[in-house]
GROMACS .gro file of C-alpha atoms in nm:
model
  197
    1MET     CA    1   0.000   0.000   0.000
    2PRO     CA    2   0.145   0.343  -0.093
    3ALA     CA    3   0.235   0.581   0.187
    4THR     CA    4  -0.024   0.845   0.273
    5ASP     CA    5   0.064   1.212   0.305
    6THR     CA    6   0.080   1.178   0.684
    7GLU     CA    7   0.322   0.885   0.647
    8ASP     CA    8   0.538   1.047   0.379
    9LEU     CA    9   0.886   0.912   0.446
   10LEU     CA   10   1.055   1.168   0.220
   11ASP     CA   11   0.881   1.493   0.311
   12ARG     CA   12   0.678   1.533  -0.009
   13VAL     CA   13   0.945   1.538  -0.278
   14GLY     CA   14   0.694   1.661  -0.534
   15GLU     CA   15   0.640   1.981  -0.332
   16TRP     CA   16   1.005   2.076  -0.283
   17GLY     CA   17   0.996   2.331  -0.561
   18PRO     CA   18   1.267   2.442  -0.803
   19ALA     CA   19   1.640   2.486  -0.753
   20ALA     CA   20   1.821   2.766  -0.934
   21THR     CA   21   2.141   2.645  -1.102
   22PRO     CA   22   2.387   2.806  -1.346
   23ALA     CA   23   2.234   2.585  -1.617
   24GLY     CA   24   1.876   2.694  -1.544
   25THR     CA   25   1.586   2.610  -1.316
   26PHE     CA   26   1.585   2.246  -1.205
   27LEU     CA   27   1.288   2.058  -1.064
   28LEU     CA   28   1.228   1.704  -0.941
   29VAL     CA   29   0.892   1.585  -1.074
   30PRO     CA   30   0.762   1.252  -0.937
   31VAL     CA   31   0.721   0.997  -1.215
   32ARG     CA   32   0.379   0.910  -1.352
   33VAL     CA   33   0.403   0.580  -1.540
   34GLU     CA   34   0.142   0.669  -1.802
   35ARG     CA   35   0.324   0.992  -1.886
   36ASP     CA   36   0.689   0.899  -1.837
   37LEU     CA   37   0.741   0.528  -1.905
   38ARG     CA   38   0.837   0.562  -2.270
   39LEU     CA   39   1.104   0.824  -2.196
   40VAL     CA   40   1.254   0.650  -1.891
   41SER     CA   41   1.258   0.317  -2.076
   42ARG     CA   42   1.442   0.478  -2.368
   43TRP     CA   43   1.705   0.610  -2.128
   44MET     CA   44   1.738   0.269  -1.960
   45ASN     CA   45   1.812   0.114  -2.299
   46ASP     CA   46   2.105   0.346  -2.371
   47PRO     CA   47   2.412   0.116  -2.350
   48ALA     CA   48   2.600   0.356  -2.119
   49VAL     CA   49   2.304   0.357  -1.877
   50ALA     CA   50   2.214  -0.011  -1.915
   51ALA     CA   51   2.564  -0.118  -1.809
   52PHE     CA   52   2.498   0.010  -1.457
   53TRP     CA   53   2.119   0.025  -1.414
   54LYS     CA   54   2.052  -0.320  -1.566
   55LEU     CA   55   1.698  -0.222  -1.670
   56SER     CA   56   1.728  -0.251  -2.047
   57GLY     CA   57   1.468  -0.438  -2.248
   58PRO     CA   58   1.101  -0.377  -2.323
   59PRO     CA   59   0.916  -0.099  -2.139
   60GLU     CA   60   0.767  -0.357  -1.903
   61VAL     CA   61   1.110  -0.400  -1.740
   62THR     CA   62   1.126  -0.030  -1.652
   63GLU     CA   63   0.758  -0.024  -1.558
   64LYS     CA   64   0.808  -0.302  -1.304
   65HIS     CA   65   1.097  -0.107  -1.147
   66LEU     CA   66   0.892   0.215  -1.129
   67ARG     CA   67   0.577   0.051  -0.997
   68ALA     CA   68   0.769  -0.125  -0.719
   69GLN     CA   69   0.851   0.222  -0.586
   70LEU     CA   70   0.522   0.393  -0.665
   71ASP     CA   71   0.316   0.111  -0.510
   72GLY     CA   72   0.559   0.060  -0.222
   73ASP     CA   73   0.572   0.209   0.126
   74GLY     CA   74   0.712   0.546   0.020
   75ARG     CA   75   1.077   0.485   0.102
   76SER     CA   76   1.178   0.563  -0.259
   77VAL     CA   77   1.040   0.825  -0.497
   78PRO     CA   78   1.124   0.800  -0.869
   79CYS     CA   79   1.144   1.140  -1.037
   80LEU     CA   80   1.219   1.307  -1.365
   81GLY     CA   81   1.486   1.573  -1.342
   82VAL     CA   82   1.348   1.868  -1.540
   83LEU     CA   83   1.576   2.154  -1.646
   84ASP     CA   84   1.400   2.466  -1.775
   85GLY     CA   85   1.094   2.257  -1.857
   86THR     CA   86   1.281   1.975  -2.036
   87PRO     CA   87   1.321   1.629  -1.879
   88ILE     CA   88   1.693   1.550  -1.889
   89GLY     CA   89   1.733   1.265  -1.643
   90TYR     CA   90   1.592   1.015  -1.402
   91TRP     CA   91   1.640   1.043  -1.024
   92GLU     CA   92   1.548   0.829  -0.726
   93ILE     CA   93   1.537   0.987  -0.382
   94TYR     CA   94   1.520   0.717  -0.117
   95ARG     CA   95   1.550   0.653   0.254
   96ALA     CA   96   1.890   0.486   0.275
   97ASP     CA   97   1.833   0.406   0.643
   98LEU     CA   98   1.524   0.200   0.550
   99ASP     CA   99   1.680   0.040   0.242
  100PRO     CA  100   1.867  -0.294   0.227
  101LEU     CA  101   2.176  -0.073   0.179
  102ALA     CA  102   2.159   0.004   0.553
  103ARG     CA  103   2.290  -0.347   0.626
  104HIS     CA  104   2.616  -0.254   0.451
  105TYR     CA  105   2.713   0.069   0.628
  106PRO     CA  106   2.659   0.237   0.968
  107ALA     CA  107   2.324   0.394   0.881
  108ARG     CA  108   2.182   0.687   1.075
  109PRO     CA  109   1.812   0.777   1.104
  110HIS     CA  110   1.683   0.969   0.801
  111ASP     CA  111   1.990   0.912   0.583
  112THR     CA  112   1.867   0.996   0.234
  113GLY     CA  113   2.002   0.822  -0.072
  114ILE     CA  114   2.017   0.929  -0.433
  115HIS     CA  115   2.039   0.747  -0.766
  116LEU     CA  116   2.048   0.932  -1.095
  117LEU     CA  117   2.116   0.915  -1.463
  118VAL     CA  118   2.154   1.187  -1.723
  119GLY     CA  119   1.928   1.073  -2.003
  120ASP     CA  120   2.052   1.210  -2.331
  121VAL     CA  121   2.410   1.180  -2.453
  122ALA     CA  122   2.413   1.552  -2.543
  123HIS     CA  123   2.385   1.640  -2.173
  124ARG     CA  124   2.667   1.412  -2.056
  125GLY     CA  125   3.032   1.492  -2.005
  126ARG     CA  126   2.981   1.867  -1.960
  127GLY     CA  127   2.965   1.886  -1.581
  128LEU     CA  128   2.586   1.915  -1.582
  129GLY     CA  129   2.540   1.598  -1.374
  130SER     CA  130   2.764   1.717  -1.092
  131MET     CA  131   2.604   2.064  -1.094
  132LEU     CA  132   2.253   1.921  -1.069
  133LEU     CA  133   2.362   1.661  -0.816
  134GLY     CA  134   2.494   1.939  -0.591
  135ALA     CA  135   2.170   2.133  -0.632
  136VAL     CA  136   1.957   1.827  -0.547
  137ALA     CA  137   2.174   1.745  -0.245
  138ASP     CA  138   2.124   2.102  -0.122
  139LEU     CA  139   1.750   2.071  -0.186
  140VAL     CA  140   1.723   1.742   0.006
  141LEU     CA  141   1.916   1.877   0.303
  142GLU     CA  142   1.708   2.196   0.306
  143ARG     CA  143   1.367   2.030   0.270
  144ARG     CA  144   1.429   1.727   0.494
  145SER     CA  145   1.513   1.882   0.830
  146ALA     CA  146   1.561   1.541   0.996
  147CYS     CA  147   1.817   1.437   0.734
  148ARG     CA  148   2.176   1.502   0.838
  149ARG     CA  149   2.349   1.346   0.537
  150MET     CA  150   2.309   1.220   0.182
  151ILE     CA  151   2.426   0.873   0.080
  152ALA     CA  152   2.511   0.733  -0.263
  153GLU     CA  153   2.654   0.401  -0.374
  154PRO     CA  154   2.766   0.422  -0.738
  155ASP     CA  155   2.934   0.125  -0.900
  156LEU     CA  156   3.311   0.155  -0.864
  157ARG     CA  157   3.347   0.096  -1.238
  158ASN     CA  158   3.135   0.403  -1.315
  159THR     CA  159   3.415   0.659  -1.306
  160ALA     CA  160   3.199   0.936  -1.454
  161SER     CA  161   2.948   0.895  -1.172
  162LEU     CA  162   3.220   0.885  -0.907
  163SER     CA  163   3.367   1.210  -1.043
  164ALA     CA  164   3.025   1.377  -1.047
  165PHE     CA  165   2.959   1.287  -0.684
  166LEU     CA  166   3.302   1.412  -0.576
  167ARG     CA  167   3.255   1.742  -0.763
  168ALA     CA  168   2.912   1.778  -0.598
  169GLY     CA  169   3.064   1.771  -0.249
  170PHE     CA  170   3.030   1.403  -0.164
  171ARG     CA  171   3.328   1.218  -0.020
  172LEU     CA  172   3.425   0.855  -0.062
  173THR     CA  173   3.406   0.687   0.278
  174THR     CA  174   3.462   0.321   0.190
  175GLU     CA  175   3.395   0.050  -0.066
  176VAL     CA  176   3.110  -0.194  -0.005
  177ASP     CA  177   3.012  -0.524  -0.162
  178LEU     CA  178   2.644  -0.510  -0.253
  179PRO     CA  179   2.449  -0.800  -0.404
  180ASP     CA  180   2.483  -0.667  -0.761
  181LYS     CA  181   2.801  -0.456  -0.752
  182ARG     CA  182   3.107  -0.334  -0.568
  183ALA     CA  183   3.015   0.020  -0.476
  184ALA     CA  184   3.176   0.339  -0.356
  185LEU     CA  185   2.992   0.459  -0.045
  186MET     CA  186   2.969   0.836  -0.093
  187VAL     CA  187   2.851   1.074   0.180
  188ARG     CA  188   2.764   1.442   0.185
  189GLU     CA  189   2.704   1.587   0.530
  190ARG     CA  190   2.457   1.864   0.606
  191THR     CA  191   2.741   2.112   0.665
  192GLY     CA  192   2.804   2.306   0.349
  193CYS     CA  193   2.447   2.315   0.217
  194ARG     CA  194   2.271   2.646   0.177
  195THR     CA  195   2.079   2.773   0.476
  196PRO     CA  196   1.703   2.735   0.433
  197PRO     CA  197   1.510   3.060   0.385
   0.00000   0.00000   0.00000
């Protein structure tokens, strides 16, 4: 059963509002399968994305992944990353402390995790990912007052992702063996984020 508003584990991601970045106005928009499946599935079938997300194939593969979150208990919210009105990537904001990941590191209450991909090749390799990642980390830490730190666990082989997290203010704390990958455990503490208005 999906979480109700009073049980929202991620403080209403869809209501966080925009973040101003040097590249434009960025917004996390919760996924709606009927509207977004075709686009997210196309991104998942890009070979550079498929190598790490492992969700290539027919749209039903991506739909199953999205619905598991949308129909779940609210510990993960799949979103489109929209820059100046154009969807440019896929993001998952999740409660790392409530995720199976918490068995692999010293989790703290309200740790918030992040997964992302930049969808179109034209937007990759220009520093856009790290810029938006920094903006989203700031947004999470501003909007989730109980959250003291952001967590990420990119595949160690994904050097572009590792670089983006480092440029966005995350630090590598350790390597962890997860069921499907050897990951870099990246952490960004609350210190350093903008002060909420």
